[in-house]
CSV table of C-alpha atoms in Angstrom, one decimal:
chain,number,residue,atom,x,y,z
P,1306,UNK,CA,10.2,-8.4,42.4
P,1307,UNK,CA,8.2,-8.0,39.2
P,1308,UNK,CA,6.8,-5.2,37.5
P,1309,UNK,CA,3.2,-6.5,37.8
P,1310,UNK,CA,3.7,-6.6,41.7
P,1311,UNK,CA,4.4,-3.1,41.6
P,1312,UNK,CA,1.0,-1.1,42.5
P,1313,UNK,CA,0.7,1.9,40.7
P,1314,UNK,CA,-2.5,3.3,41.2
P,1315,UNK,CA,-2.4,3.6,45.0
P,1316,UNK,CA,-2.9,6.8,47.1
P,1317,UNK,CA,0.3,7.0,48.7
P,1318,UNK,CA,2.3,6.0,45.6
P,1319,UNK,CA,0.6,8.9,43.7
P,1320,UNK,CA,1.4,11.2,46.9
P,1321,UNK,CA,5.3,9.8,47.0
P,1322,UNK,CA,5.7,10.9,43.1
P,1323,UNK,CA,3.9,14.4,44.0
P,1324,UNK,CA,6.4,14.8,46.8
P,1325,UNK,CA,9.4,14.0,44.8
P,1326,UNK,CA,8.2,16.4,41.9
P,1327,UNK,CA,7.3,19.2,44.1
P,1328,UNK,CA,11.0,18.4,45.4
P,1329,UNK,CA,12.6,18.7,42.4
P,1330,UNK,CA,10.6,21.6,41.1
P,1331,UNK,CA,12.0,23.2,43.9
P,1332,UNK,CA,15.1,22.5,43.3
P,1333,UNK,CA,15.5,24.2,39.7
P,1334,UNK,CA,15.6,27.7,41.3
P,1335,UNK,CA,17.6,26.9,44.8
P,1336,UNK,CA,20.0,25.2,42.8
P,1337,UNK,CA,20.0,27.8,39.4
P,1338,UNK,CA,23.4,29.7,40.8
P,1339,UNK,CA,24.7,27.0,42.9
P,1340,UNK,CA,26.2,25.0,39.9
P,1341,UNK,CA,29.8,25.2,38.9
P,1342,UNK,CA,29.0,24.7,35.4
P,1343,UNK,CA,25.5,26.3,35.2
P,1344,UNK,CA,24.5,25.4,31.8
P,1345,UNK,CA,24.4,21.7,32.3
P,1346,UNK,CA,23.0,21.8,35.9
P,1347,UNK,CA,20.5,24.3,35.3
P,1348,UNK,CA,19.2,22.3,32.2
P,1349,UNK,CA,19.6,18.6,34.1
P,1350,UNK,CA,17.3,19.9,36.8
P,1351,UNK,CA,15.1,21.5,35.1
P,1352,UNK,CA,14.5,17.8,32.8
P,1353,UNK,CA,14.3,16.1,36.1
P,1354,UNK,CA,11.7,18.3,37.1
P,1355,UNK,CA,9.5,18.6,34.1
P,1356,UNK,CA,9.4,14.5,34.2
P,1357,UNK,CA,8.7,14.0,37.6
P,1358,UNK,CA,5.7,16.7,36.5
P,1359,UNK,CA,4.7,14.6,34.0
P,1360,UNK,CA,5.1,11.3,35.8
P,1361,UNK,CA,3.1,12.6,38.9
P,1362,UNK,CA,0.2,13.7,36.6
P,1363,UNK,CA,0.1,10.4,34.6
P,1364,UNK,CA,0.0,8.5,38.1
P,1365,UNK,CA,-2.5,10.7,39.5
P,1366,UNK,CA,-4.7,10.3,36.3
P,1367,UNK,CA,-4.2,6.4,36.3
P,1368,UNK,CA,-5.4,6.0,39.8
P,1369,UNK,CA,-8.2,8.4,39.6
P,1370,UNK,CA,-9.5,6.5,36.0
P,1371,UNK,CA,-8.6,3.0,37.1
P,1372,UNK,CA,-6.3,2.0,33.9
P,1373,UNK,CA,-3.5,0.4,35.3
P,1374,UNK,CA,-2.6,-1.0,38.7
P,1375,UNK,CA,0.2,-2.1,38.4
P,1376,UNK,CA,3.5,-1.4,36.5
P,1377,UNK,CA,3.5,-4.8,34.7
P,1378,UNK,CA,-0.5,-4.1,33.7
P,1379,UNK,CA,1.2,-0.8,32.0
P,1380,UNK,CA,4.6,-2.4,30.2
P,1381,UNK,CA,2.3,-5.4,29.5
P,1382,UNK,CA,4.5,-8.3,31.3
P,1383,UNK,CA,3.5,-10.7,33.4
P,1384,UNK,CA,5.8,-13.4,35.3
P,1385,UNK,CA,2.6,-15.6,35.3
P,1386,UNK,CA,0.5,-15.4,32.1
P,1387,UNK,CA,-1.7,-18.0,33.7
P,1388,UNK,CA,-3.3,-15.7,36.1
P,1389,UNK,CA,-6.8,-15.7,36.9
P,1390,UNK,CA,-7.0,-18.9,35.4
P,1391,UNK,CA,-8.1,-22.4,36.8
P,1392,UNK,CA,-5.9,-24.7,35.1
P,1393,UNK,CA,-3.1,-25.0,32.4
P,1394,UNK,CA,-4.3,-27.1,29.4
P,1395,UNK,CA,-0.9,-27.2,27.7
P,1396,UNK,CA,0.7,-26.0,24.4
P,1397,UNK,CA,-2.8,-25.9,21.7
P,1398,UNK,CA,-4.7,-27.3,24.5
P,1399,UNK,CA,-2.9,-30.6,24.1
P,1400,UNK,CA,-3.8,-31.3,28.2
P,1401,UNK,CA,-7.7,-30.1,27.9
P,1402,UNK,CA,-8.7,-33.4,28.7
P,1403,UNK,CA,-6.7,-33.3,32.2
P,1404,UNK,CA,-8.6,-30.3,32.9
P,1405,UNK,CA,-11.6,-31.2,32.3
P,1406,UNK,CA,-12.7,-32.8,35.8
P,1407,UNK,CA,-11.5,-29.6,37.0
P,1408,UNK,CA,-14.3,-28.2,34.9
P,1409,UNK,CA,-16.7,-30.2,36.0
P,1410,UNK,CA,-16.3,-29.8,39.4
P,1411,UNK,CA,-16.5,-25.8,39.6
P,1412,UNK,CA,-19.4,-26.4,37.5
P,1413,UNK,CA,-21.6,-28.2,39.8
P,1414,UNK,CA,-21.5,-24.7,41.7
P,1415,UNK,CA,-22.8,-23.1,38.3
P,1416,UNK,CA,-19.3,-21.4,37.7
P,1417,UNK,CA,-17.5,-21.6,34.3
P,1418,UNK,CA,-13.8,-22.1,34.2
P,1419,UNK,CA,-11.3,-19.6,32.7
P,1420,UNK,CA,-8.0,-22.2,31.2
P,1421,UNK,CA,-4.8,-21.1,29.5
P,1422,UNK,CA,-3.7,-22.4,26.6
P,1423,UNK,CA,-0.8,-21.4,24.0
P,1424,UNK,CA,-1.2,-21.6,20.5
P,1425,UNK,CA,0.7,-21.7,17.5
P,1426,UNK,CA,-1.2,-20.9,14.5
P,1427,UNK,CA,-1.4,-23.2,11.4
P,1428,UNK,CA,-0.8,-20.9,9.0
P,1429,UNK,CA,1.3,-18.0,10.2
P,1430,UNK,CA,3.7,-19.8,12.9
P,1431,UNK,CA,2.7,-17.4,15.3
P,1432,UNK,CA,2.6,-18.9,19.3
P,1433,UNK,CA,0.5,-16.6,21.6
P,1434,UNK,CA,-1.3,-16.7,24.8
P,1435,UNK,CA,-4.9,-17.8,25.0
P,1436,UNK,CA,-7.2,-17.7,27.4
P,1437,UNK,CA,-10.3,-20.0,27.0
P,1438,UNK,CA,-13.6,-19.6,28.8
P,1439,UNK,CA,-15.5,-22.7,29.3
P,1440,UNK,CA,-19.4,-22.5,30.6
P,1441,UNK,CA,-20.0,-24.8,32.8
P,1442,UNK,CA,-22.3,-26.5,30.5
P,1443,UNK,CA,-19.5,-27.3,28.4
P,1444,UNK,CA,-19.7,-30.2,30.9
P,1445,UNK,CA,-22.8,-31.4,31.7
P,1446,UNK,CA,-24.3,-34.5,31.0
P,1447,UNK,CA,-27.7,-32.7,29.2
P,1448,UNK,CA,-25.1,-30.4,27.3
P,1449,UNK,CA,-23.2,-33.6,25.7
P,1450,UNK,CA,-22.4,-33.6,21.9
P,1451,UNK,CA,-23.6,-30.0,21.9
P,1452,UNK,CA,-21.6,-27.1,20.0
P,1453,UNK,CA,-21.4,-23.7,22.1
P,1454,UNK,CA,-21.4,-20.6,20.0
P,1455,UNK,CA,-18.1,-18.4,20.2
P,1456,UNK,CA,-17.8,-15.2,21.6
P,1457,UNK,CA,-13.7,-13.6,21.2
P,1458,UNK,CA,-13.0,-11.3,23.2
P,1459,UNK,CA,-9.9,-9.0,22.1
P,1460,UNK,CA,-7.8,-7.2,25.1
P,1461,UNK,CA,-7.3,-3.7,24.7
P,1462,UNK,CA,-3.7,-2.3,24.2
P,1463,UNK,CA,-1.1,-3.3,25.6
P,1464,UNK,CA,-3.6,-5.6,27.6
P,1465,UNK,CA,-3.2,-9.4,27.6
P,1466,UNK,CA,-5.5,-12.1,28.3
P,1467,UNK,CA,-5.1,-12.2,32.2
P,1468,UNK,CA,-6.2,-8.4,32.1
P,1469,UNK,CA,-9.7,-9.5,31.0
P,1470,UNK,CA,-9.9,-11.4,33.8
P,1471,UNK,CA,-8.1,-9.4,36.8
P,1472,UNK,CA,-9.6,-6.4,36.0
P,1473,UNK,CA,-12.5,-6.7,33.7
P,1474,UNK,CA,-14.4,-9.5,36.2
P,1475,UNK,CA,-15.4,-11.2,32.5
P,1476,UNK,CA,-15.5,-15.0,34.2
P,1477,UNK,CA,-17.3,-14.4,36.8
P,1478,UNK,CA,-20.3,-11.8,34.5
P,1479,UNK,CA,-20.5,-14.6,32.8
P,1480,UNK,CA,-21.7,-16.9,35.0
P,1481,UNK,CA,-24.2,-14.3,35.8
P,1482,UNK,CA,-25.8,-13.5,32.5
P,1483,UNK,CA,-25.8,-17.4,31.8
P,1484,UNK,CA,-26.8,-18.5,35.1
P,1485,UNK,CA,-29.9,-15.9,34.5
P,1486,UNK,CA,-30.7,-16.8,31.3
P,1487,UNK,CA,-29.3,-13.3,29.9
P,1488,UNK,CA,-26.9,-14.9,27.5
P,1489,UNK,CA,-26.5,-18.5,26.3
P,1490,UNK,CA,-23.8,-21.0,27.5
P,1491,UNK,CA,-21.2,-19.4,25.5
P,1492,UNK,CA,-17.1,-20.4,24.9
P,1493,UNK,CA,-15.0,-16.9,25.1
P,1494,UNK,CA,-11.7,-17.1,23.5
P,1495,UNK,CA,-9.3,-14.4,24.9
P,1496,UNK,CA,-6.4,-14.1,22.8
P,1497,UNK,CA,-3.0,-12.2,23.3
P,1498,UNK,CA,-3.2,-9.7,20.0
P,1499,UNK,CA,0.5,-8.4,20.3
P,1500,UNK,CA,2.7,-10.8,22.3
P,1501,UNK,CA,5.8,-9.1,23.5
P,1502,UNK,CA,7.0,-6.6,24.1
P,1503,UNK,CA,4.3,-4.9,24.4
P,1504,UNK,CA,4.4,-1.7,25.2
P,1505,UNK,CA,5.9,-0.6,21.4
P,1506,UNK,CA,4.2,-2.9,19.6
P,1507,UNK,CA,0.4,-2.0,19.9
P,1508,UNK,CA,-0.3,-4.5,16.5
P,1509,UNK,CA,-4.1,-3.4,16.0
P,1510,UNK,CA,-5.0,-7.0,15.3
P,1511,UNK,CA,-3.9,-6.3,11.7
P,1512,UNK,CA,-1.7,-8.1,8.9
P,1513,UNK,CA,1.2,-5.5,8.7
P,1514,UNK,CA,3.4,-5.0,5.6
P,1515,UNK,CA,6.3,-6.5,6.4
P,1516,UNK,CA,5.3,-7.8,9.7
P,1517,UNK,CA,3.3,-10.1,11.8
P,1518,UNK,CA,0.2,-11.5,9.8
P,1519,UNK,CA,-2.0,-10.7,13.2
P,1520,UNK,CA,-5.0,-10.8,11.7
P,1521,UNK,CA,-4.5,-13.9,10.0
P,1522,UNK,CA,-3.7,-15.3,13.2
P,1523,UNK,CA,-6.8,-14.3,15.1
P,1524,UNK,CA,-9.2,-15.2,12.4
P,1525,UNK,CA,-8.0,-18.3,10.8
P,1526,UNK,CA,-5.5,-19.9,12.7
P,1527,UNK,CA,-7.7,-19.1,16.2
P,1528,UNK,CA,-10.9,-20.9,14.3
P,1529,UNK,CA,-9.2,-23.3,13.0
P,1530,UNK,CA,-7.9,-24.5,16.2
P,1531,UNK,CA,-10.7,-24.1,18.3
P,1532,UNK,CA,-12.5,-26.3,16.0
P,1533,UNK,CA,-10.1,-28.7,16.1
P,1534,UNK,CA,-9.7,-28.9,20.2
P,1535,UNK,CA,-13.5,-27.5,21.1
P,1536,UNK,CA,-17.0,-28.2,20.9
P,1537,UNK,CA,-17.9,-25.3,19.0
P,1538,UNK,CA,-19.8,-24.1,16.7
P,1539,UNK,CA,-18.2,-23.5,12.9
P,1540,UNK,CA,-20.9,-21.3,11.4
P,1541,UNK,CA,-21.1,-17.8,11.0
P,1542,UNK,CA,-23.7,-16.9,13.3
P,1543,UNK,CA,-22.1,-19.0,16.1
P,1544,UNK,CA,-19.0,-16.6,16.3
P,1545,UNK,CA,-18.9,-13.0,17.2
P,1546,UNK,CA,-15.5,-10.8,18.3
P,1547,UNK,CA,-16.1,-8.1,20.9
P,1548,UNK,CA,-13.2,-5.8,22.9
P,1549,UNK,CA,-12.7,-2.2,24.3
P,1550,UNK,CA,-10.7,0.3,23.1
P,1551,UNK,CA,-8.4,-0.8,20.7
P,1552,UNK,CA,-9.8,-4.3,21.5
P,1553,UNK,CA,-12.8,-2.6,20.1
P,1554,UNK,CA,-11.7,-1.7,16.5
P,1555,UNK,CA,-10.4,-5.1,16.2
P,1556,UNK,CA,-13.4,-6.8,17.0
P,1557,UNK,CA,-15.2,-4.9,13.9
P,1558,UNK,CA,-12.6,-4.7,12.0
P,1559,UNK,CA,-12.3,-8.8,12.0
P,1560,UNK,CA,-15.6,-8.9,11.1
P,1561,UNK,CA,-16.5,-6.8,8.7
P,1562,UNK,CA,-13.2,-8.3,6.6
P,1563,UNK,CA,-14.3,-11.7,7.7
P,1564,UNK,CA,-18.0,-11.5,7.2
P,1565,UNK,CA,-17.3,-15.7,6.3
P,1566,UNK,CA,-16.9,-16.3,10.1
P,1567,UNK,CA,-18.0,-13.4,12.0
P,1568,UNK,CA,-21.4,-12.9,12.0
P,1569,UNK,CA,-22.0,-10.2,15.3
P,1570,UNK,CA,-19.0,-7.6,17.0
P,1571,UNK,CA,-18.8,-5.1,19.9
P,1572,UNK,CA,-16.9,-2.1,20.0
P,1573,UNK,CA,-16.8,-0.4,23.2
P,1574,UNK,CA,-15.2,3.1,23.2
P,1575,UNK,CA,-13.2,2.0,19.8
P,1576,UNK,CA,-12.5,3.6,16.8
P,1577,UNK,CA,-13.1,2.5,13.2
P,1578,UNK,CA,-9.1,3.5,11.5
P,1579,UNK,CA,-5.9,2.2,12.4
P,1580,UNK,CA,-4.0,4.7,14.0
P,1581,UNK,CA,-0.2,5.5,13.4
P,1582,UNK,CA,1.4,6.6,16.8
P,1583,UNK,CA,4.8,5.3,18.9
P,1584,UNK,CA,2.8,2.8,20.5
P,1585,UNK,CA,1.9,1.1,16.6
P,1586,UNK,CA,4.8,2.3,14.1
P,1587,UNK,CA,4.3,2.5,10.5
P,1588,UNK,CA,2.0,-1.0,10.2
P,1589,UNK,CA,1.3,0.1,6.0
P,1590,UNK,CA,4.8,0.8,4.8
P,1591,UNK,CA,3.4,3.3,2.4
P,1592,UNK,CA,0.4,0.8,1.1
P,1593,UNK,CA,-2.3,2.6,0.9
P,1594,UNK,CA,-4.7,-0.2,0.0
P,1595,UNK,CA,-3.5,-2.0,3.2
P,1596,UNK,CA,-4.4,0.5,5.0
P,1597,UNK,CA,-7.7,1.3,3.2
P,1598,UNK,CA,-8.6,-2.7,3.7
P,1599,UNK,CA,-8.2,-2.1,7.4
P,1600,UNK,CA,-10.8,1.1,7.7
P,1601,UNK,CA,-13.8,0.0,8.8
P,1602,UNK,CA,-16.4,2.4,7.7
P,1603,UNK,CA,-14.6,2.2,3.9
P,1604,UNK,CA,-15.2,-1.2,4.4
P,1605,UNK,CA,-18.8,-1.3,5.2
P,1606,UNK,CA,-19.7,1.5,2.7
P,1607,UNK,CA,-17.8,-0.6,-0.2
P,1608,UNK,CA,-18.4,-4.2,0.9
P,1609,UNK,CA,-21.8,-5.0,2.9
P,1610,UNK,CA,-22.1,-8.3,4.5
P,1611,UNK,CA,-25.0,-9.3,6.7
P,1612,UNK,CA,-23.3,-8.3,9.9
P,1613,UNK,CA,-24.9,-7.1,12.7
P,1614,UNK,CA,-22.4,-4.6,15.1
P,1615,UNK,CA,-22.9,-3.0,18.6
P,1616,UNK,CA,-20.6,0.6,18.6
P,1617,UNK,CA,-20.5,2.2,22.0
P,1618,UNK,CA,-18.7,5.7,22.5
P,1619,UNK,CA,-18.7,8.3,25.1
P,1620,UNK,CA,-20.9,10.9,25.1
P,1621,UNK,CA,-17.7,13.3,25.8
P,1622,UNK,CA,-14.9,11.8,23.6
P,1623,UNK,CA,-14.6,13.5,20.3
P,1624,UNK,CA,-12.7,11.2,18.5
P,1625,UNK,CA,-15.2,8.1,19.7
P,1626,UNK,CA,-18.0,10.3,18.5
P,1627,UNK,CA,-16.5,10.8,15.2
P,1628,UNK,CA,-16.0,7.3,14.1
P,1629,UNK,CA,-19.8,6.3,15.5
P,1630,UNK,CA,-21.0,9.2,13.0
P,1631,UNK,CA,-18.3,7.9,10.2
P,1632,UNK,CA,-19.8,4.0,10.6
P,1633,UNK,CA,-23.5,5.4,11.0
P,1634,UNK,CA,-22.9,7.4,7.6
P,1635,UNK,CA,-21.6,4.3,5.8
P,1636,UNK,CA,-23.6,1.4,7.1
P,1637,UNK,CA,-26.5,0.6,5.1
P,1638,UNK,CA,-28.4,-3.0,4.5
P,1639,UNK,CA,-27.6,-5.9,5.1
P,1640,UNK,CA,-25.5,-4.5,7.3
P,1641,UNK,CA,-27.3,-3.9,10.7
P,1642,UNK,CA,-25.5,-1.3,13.2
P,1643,UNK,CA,-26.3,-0.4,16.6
P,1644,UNK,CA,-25.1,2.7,17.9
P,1645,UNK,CA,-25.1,3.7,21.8
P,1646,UNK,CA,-23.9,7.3,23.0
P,1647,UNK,CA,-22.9,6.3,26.8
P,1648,UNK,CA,-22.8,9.6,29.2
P,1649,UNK,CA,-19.5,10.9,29.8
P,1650,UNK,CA,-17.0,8.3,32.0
P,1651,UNK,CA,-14.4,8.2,30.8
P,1652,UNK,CA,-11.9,6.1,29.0
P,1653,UNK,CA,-11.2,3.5,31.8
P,1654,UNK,CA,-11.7,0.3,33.3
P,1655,UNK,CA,-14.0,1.9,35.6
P,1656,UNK,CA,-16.4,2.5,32.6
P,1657,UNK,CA,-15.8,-1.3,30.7
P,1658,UNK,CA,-17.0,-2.3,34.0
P,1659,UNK,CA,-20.1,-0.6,33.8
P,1660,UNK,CA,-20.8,-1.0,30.2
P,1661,UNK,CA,-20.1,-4.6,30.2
P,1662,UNK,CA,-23.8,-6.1,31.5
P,1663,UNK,CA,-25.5,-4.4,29.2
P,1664,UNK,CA,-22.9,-5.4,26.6
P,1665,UNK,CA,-23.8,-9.2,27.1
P,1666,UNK,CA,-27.2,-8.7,27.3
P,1667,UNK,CA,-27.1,-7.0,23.6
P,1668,UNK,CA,-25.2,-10.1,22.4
P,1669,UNK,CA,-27.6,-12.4,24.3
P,1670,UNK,CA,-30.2,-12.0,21.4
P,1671,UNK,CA,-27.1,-12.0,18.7
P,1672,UNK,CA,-25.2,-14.7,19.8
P,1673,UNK,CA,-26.5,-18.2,18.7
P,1674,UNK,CA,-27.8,-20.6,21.1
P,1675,UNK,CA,-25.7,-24.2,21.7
P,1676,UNK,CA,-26.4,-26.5,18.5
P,1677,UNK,CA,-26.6,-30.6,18.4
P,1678,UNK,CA,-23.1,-31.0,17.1
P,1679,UNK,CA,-23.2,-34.8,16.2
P,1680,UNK,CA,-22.2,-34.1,13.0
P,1681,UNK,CA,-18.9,-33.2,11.2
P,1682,UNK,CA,-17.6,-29.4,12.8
P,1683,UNK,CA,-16.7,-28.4,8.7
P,1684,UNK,CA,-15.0,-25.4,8.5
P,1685,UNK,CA,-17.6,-22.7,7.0
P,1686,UNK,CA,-21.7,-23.7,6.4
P,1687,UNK,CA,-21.7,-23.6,2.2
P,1688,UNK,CA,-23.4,-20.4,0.6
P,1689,UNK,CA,-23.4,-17.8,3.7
P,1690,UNK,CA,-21.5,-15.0,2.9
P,1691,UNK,CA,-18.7,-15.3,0.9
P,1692,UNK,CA,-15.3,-13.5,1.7
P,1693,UNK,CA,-14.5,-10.0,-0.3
P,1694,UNK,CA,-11.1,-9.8,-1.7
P,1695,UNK,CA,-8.4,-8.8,0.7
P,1696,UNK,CA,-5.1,-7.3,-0.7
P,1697,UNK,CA,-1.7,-9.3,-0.3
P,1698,UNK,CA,0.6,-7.7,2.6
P,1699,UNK,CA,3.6,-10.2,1.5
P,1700,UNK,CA,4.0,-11.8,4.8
P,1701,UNK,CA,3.7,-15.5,5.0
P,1702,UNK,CA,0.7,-17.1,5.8
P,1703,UNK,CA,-1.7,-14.1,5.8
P,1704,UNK,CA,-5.0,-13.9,4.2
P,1705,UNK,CA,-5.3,-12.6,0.9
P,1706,UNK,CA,-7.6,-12.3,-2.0
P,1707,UNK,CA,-10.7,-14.8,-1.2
P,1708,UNK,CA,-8.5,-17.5,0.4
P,1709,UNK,CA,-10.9,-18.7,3.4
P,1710,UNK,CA,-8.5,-21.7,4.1
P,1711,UNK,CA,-7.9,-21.9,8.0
């Protein structure tokens, strides 16, 4: 049995733990003069009790908010990092061709098709879990020699790409917005941001000091590729990077240091600094200009790009609230921000499930329609916006001053 067979967010799960806590709460005072050596029994219990509290709680919390269903959802494993896909397309979508009839097929019922890929970046060596959305125009016959425009879509931590799937229902909101004309026929690139483990090693999608260049990896090396294997488009306004939660600060965060490639982002219930928690470690290493490069509003006060960015926070969450009014104070033209204050529902699944139509219908007028792509792909359009210079980290491969080479 694997951990993400394991249900978690179930009524009688949540109702075993509370039985087994109320169990061993009772326990600390039946027991307290039954031990032989009362110092260590007494104290032993009394652990055992207080985390059993704790765990019942957390469960009961999970289930009523929707954030986990299963154990592997929480550790971030997965026996089967295909799932919720169609097909396999290989190692750098070496097999997409093989897949492609598979493609076309679930597109003659209007459904687009959700394919797993790994791949290893050019520049920093890293090999991570993709998923790849395909509309299922990518196909048709009127749609040939057409470039789709990008949307990537980062998973929230310790998410994965599956998750967006199997519990956001992205695939199949897709093929309604497109099928209704409420968002162009649109390629969504779901990237793994961490690898694994997981669960200690939240990476906030950035190039760490003296570790993985994520950022790198999900900016140049993800572009580079899908260039290489895709029909897509390769200028700025045809890419945009949208996620929730953490997902969300790494969608703005990519693009207002990338302004180059990234031309629209979403953040939905993010946050505009990189935190520094168990889950993320010390990602700076003492370098402050590291972490100054990866603050988003210091970023759009001191270098403005013509980006246009969605920010989304719950009316009742404080800290949400305070970055929207930290961005709002330093945005200022070219840069064009959107701001909505949601009422309160919390920071679950149960509210990205909500938000999300009304997410892809914002992007529907932002995100670039399918372009004739006859024509070389190129790698940036000449004269857009040009990159602002990032500071070196050390770690091989990752971006640095103005270097745009993917």
């Amino acid at each position: 049995m694997h951990a993400s067979t394991i249900r978690i967010d179930t009524l009688p799960v949540v109702l075993s733990i509370a039985a087994v806590a109320l169990v061993c709460v009772a326990a600390v005072p039946w027991l307290w003069d039954r031990w032989r050596r009362p110092a260590p029994g007494r104290t032993g219990t009394t652990v055992v009790a207080v985390l059993m509290v704790v765990v019942a709680c957390g469960l009961a919390v999970n289930a009523a908010g929707s954030f986990y269903p299963t154990l592997g959802s929480l550790l971030g494993t997965s026996p089967n990092p295909e799932e919720g896909t169609v097909a396999d397309a290989g190692p750098d979508g070496r097999d997409l061709g093989r897949t492609l009839p598979a493609v076309t097929g679930r597109a003659a019922d209007g459904h687009g098709s959700l394919l797993h890929v790994t791949v290893t970046g050019r520049r920093t060596g890293l090999t991570r879990d993709v998923d790849v959305y395909l509309p299922s125009a990518y196909t048709a016959p009127d749609w040939a020699g057409f470039r789709f425009p990008v949307l990537e879509w980062i998973p929230h931590f310790p998410g994965e790409p599956r998750q967006v799937a199997t519990l956001y229902g992205l695939p199949d909101l897709l093929d309604q917005q497109i099928a209704s004309h409420r968002l162009p026929p649109t390629v969504v690139i779901v990237p793994d941001p961490n690898g694994e483990p997981r669960l200690t090693h939240d990476s906030e999608c950035i190039d760490a000091v003296g570790g993985d260049a994520d950022d790198t990896y999900l900016s140049a090396d993800l572009r580079s590729w899908a260039l290489s294997r895709l029909r897509v488009r390769s200028d700025r306004e045809g890419w945009a990077a949208a996620g929730w939660s953490s997902g969300g600060y790494c969608a703005l965060n990519l693009t207002v240091r990338h302004p180059q490639w990234f031309s629209v982002a979403v953040s939905m219930s993010g946050y505009d600094t990189t935190p520094q928690d168990v889950e993320t470690g010390d990602l700076f290493h003492g370098r402050a200009d590291i972490r100054h490069a990866n603050d988003v509003s210091a970023t759009l006060r001191e270098h403005p790009a013509p980006v246009r960015l969605l920010v989304c926070a719950d009316g009742a969450a404080g800290d949400e609230r305070a970055a929207l009014e930290r961005m709002r104070a330093a945005a200022a033209p070219p840069v064009e921000l959107t701001t909505w204050l949601l009422p309160p529902n919390g920071h679950n699944l149960n509210a990205v499930r909500a938000e999300l139509p009304a997410v892809l219908g914002w992007l529907d007028a932002q995100v670039g329609q399918p372009v004739d792509g006859t024509g070389a792909p190129g790698q940036v359009t000449p004269g857009v916006v040009p990159p602002w210079p990032l500071p070196d980290t050390g770690d091989p491969g990752s971006l640095h001053g103005t270097d745009t080479t993917a």
